[in-house]
Short mmCIF file of C-alpha atoms in Angstrom, two decimals:
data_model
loop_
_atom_site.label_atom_id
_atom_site.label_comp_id
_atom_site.label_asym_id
_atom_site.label_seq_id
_atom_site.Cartn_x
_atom_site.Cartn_y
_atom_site.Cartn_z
CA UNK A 102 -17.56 -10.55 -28.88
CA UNK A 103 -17.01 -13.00 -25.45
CA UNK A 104 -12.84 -13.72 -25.26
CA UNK A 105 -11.73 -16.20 -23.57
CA UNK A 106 -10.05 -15.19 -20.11
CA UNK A 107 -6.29 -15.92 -18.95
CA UNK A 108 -5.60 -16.97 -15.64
CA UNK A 109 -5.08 -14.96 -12.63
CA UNK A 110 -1.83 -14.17 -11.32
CA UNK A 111 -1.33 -12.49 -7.49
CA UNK A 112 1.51 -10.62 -8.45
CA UNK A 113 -0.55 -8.59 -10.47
CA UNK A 114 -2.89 -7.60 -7.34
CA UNK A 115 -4.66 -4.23 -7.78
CA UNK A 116 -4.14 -3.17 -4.35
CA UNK A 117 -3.64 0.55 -4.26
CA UNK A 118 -5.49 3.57 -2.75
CA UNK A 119 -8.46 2.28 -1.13
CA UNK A 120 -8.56 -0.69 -3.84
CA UNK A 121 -7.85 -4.44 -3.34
CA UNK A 122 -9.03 -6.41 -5.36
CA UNK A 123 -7.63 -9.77 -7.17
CA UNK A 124 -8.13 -8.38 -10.63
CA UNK A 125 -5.52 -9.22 -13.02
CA UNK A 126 -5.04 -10.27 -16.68
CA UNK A 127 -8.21 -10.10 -19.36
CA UNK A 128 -7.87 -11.08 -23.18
CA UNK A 129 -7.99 -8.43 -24.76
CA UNK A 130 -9.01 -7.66 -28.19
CA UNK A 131 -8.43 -4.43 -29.90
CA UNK A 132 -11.99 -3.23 -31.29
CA UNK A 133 -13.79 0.11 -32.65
CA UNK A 134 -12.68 2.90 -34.81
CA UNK A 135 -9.15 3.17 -33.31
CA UNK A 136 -6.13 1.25 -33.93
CA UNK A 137 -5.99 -1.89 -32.74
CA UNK A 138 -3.69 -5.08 -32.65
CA UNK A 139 -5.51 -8.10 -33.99
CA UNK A 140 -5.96 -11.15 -31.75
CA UNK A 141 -6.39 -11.44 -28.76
CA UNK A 142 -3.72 -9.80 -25.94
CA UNK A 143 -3.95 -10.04 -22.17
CA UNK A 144 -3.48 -7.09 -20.07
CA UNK A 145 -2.66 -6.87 -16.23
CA UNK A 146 -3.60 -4.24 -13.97
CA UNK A 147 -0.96 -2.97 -11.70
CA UNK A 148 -0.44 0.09 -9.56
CA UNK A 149 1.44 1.84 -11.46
CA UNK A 150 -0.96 1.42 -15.21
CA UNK A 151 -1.34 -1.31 -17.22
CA UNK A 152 0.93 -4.18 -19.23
CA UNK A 153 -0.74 -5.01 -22.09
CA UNK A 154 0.91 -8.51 -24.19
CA UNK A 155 0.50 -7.61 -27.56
CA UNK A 156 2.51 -10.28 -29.13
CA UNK A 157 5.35 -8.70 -31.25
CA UNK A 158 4.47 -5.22 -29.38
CA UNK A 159 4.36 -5.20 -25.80
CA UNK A 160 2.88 -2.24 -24.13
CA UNK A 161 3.49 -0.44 -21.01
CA UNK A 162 0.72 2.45 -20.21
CA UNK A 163 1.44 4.61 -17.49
CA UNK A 164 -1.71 6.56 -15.86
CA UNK A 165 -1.13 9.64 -18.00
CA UNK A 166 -1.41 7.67 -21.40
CA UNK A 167 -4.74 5.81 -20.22
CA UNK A 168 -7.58 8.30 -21.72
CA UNK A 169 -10.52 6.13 -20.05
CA UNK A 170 -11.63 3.28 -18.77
CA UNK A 171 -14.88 1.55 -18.77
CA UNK A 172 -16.34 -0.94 -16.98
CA UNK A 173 -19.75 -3.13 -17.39
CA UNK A 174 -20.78 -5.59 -15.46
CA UNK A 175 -23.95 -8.53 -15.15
CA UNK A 176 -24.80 -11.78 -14.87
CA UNK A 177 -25.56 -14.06 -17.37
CA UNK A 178 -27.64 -17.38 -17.04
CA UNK A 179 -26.38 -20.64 -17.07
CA UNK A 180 -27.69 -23.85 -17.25
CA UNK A 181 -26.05 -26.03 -13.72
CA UNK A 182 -24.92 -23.25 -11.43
CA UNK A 183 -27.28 -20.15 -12.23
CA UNK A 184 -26.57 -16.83 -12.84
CA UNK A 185 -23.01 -15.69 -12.55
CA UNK A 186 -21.03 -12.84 -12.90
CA UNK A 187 -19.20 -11.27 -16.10
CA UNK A 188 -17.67 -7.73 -16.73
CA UNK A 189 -16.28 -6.00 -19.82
CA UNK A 190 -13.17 -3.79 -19.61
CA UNK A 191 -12.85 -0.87 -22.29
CA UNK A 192 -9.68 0.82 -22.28
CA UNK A 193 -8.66 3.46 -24.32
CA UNK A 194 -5.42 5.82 -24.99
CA UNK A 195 -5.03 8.72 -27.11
CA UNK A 196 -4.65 5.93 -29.94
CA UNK A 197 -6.46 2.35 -29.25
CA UNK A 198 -8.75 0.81 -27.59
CA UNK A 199 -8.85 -2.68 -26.12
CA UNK A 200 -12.09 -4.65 -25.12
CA UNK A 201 -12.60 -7.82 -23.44
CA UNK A 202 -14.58 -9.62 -21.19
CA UNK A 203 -14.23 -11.88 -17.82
CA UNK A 204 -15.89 -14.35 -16.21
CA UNK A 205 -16.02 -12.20 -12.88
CA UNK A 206 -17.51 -9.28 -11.55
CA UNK A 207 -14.48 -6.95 -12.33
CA UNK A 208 -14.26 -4.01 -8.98
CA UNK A 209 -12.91 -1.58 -10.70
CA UNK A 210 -15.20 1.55 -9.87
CA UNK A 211 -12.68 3.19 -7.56
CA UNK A 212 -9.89 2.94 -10.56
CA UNK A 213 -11.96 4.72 -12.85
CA UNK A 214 -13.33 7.62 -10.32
CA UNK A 215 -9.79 8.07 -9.61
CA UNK A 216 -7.57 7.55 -12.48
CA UNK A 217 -7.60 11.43 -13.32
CA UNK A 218 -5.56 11.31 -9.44
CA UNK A 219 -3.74 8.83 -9.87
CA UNK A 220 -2.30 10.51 -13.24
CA UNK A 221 -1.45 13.38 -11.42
CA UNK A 222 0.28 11.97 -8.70
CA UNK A 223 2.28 10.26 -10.89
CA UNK A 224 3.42 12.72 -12.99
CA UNK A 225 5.31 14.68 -9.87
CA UNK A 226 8.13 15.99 -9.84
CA UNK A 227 10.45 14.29 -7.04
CA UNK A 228 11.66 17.12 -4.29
CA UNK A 229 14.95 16.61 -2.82
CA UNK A 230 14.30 18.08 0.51
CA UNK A 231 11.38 17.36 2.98
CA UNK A 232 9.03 19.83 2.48
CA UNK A 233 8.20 19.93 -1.71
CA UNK A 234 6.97 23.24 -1.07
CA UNK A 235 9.12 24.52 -4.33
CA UNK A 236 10.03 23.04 -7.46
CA UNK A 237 13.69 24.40 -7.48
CA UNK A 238 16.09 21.28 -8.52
CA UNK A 239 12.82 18.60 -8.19
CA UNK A 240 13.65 15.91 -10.26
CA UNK A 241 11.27 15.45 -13.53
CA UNK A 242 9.40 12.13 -13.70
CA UNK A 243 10.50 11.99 -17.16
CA UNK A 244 14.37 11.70 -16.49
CA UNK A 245 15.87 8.93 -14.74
CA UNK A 246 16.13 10.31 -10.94
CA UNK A 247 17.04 7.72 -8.54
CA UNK A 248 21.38 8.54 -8.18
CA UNK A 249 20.60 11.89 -7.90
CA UNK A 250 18.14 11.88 -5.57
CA UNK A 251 19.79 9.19 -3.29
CA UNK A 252 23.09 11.63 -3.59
CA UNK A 253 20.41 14.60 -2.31
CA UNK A 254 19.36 12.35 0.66
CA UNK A 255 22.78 11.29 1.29
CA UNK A 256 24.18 15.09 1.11
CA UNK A 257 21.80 16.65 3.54
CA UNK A 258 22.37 14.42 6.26
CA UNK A 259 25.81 15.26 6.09
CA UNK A 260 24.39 19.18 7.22
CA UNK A 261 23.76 20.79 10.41
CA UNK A 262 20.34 21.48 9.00
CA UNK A 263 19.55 17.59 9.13
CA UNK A 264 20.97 17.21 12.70
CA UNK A 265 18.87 19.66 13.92
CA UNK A 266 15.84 18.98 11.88
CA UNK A 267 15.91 15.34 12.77
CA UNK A 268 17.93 15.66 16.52
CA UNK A 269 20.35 13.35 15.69
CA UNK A 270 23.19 12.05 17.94
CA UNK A 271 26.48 14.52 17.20
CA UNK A 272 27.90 12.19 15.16
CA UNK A 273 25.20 10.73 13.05
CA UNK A 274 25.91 13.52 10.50
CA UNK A 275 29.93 13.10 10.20
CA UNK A 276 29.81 9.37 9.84
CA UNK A 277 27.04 6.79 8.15
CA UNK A 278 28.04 4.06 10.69
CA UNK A 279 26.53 6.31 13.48
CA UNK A 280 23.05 7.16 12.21
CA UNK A 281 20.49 6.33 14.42
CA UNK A 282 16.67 7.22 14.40
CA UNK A 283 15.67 9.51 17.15
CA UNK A 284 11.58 10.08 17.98
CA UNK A 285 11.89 13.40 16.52
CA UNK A 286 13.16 12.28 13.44
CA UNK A 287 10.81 9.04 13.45
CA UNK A 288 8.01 12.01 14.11
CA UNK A 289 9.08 14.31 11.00
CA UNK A 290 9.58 11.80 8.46
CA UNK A 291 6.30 9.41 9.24
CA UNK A 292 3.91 13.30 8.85
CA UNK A 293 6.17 13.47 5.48
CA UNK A 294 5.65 10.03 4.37
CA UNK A 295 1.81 9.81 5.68
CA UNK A 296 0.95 12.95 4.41
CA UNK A 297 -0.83 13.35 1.14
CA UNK A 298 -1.63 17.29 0.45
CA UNK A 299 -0.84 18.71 -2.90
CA UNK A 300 2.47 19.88 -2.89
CA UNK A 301 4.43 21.21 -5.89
CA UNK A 302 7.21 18.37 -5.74
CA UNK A 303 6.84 15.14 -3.79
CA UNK A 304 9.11 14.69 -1.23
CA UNK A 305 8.17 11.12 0.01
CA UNK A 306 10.56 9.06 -1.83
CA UNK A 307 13.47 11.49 -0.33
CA UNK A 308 11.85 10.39 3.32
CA UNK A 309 12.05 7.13 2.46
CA UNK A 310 16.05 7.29 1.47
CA UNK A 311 16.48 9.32 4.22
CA UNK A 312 14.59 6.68 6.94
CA UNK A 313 16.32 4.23 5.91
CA UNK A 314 19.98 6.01 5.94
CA UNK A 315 19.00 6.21 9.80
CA UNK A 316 17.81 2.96 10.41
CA UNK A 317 14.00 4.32 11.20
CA UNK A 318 13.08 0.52 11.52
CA UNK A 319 9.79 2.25 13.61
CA UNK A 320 8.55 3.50 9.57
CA UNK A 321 8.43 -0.02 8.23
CA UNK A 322 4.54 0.45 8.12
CA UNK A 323 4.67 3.96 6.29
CA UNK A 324 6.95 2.75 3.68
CA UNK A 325 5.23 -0.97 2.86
CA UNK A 326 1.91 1.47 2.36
CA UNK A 327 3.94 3.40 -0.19
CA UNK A 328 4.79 0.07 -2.16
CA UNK A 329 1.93 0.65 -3.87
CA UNK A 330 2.18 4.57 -4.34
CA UNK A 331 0.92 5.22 -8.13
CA UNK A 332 4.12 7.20 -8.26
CA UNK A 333 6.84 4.12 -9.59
CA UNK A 334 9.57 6.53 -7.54
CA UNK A 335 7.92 6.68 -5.19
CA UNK A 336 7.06 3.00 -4.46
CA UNK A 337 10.45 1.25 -6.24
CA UNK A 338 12.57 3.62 -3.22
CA UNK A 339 9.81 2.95 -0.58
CA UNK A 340 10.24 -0.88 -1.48
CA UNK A 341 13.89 -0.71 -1.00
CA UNK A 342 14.03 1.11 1.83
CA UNK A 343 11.70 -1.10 3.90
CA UNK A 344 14.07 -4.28 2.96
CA UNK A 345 16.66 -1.96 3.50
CA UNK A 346 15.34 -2.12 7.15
CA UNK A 347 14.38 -5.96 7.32
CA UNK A 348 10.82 -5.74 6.32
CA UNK A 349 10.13 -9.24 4.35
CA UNK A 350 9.72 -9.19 0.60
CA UNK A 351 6.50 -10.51 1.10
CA UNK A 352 5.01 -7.87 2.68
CA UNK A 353 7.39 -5.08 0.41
CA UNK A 354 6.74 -6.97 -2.90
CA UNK A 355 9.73 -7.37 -5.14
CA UNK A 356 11.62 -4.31 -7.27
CA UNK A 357 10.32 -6.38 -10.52
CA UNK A 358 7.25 -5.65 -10.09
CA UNK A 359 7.52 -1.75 -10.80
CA UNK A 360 10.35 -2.47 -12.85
CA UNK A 361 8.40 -2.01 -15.98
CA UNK A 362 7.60 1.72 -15.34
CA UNK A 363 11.49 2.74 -14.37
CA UNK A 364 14.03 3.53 -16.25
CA UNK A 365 16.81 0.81 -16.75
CA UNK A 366 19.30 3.18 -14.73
CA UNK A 367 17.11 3.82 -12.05
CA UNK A 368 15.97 -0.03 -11.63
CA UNK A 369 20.02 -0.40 -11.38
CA UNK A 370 20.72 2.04 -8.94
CA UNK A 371 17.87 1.42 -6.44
CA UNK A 372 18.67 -2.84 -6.64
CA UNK A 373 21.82 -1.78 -5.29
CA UNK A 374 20.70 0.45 -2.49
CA UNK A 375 18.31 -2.08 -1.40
CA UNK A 376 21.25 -4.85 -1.05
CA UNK A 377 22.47 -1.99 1.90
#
């Protein structure tokens, strides 16, 4: 069955990984032997999963929940402009499956090579140090995480440990006011926040915090890549902390956008951060 396509809408860019395209909201229908919601829904494709407008049931799929994806596309005859393209987009959970079709060649090859990844990134645990290299106190994806790992950040630049680690001036660890960025510290946190190699827990939101606690305004590229991190944490923090340090919300995106995937508490806690 052809359904009709909604409109496009650039918030809802796909533009993570090595993806970037304009692909956005389908209509949706649910279809096969799984359950389904009748009538047509529209979905949008985000970093972070997929919203899917089911009417009375709204849905918000995480990475994790999406089972498979798949994606056909051609081009169909017409009679004044020629052949043009048209994809259909089959997604399905542990429970439905939703079907439609666009008017558009739909890119999403790289998205379903990689969704197994971007699962597993997002399902992390959060470290509260630098390194990630145990699991120790990491902070479960599952549990609202953003006050305690802001207190971690905030704690451990209060410690000799941090001065040393990140050669900070003598007093930027006794008083807030006095944090500055030095090129050591700029050094050690852009290798933690460029670097992706598996780790036990990821410790590239707690860069983030911690960049912008110093004022590392040299990062701003690091963290507007992270933006669109699979890992919500991970790219709600890494959005605050580059309009902590003046980078434009049009290059950060806004906290809304990701909103969906955190929890209420967390959403709260990092809007106020990012106001400094």
């Amino acid at each position: 069955m052809t359904l009709a396509m909604h409109g496009l809408d650039a918030r809802h860019a796909l533009a993570f990984g090595a993806i970037a395209s304009a692909i956005s909201a389908f209509a949706l229908r649910g279809k096969g032997g799984k359950r389904s919601t009748p009538g047509a829904t529209s979905m949008a494709i985000v970093p972070w999963g997929m919203l899917v407008d089911a009417g009375d049931a709204p849905r918000i799929l995480r990475w994790a929940a999406v089972r498979k994806i798949d994606v056909a596309t051609w081009r169909a005859p017409t009679l004044f402009v020629g052949a043009t393209p048209s994809s259909r987009v089959i997604v399905e959970t542990d429970h439905d499956r939703f079907e439609g079709e666009a008017d558009f060649d739909a890119p999403l090859e790289r998205l379903v090579a990689y969704l197994p990844f971007y699962a597993t990134e997002q399902a992390m645990p959060l470290a509260r140090d630098l390194e990630g290299d145990t699991l120790g106190d990491a902070l479960e994806p599952s549990e609202p995480s953003c006050e305690a790992l802001l207190a971690s950040a905030s704690d451990w630049l209060a410690t000799s440990n941090a001065a040393a680690r990140l050669e900070l001036p003598p007093a930027g660890y006794r008083m807030a006011s006095a944090r500055s960025a030095t090129p050591v510290a700029v050094e050690a946190l852009r290798g933690v926040l460029r670097d992706r190699t598996p780790r036990p827990a990821d410790p590239r939101a707690f860069a983030a915090i911690v960049a912008a606690e110093i004022h590392a305004s040299e990062l701003a590229p690091e963290l507007v890549a992270l933006t669109q991190c699979p890992h919500p944490i991970v790219a709600a923090v890494a959005k605050q902390a580059a309009r902590r340090l003046g980078v434009s919300c049009t290059k950060t995106g806004s906290l809304d956008e990701v909103a969906p995937f955190l929890f209420e508490r967390d959403r709260m806690r990092l809007e106020a951060w990012g106001r400094g």
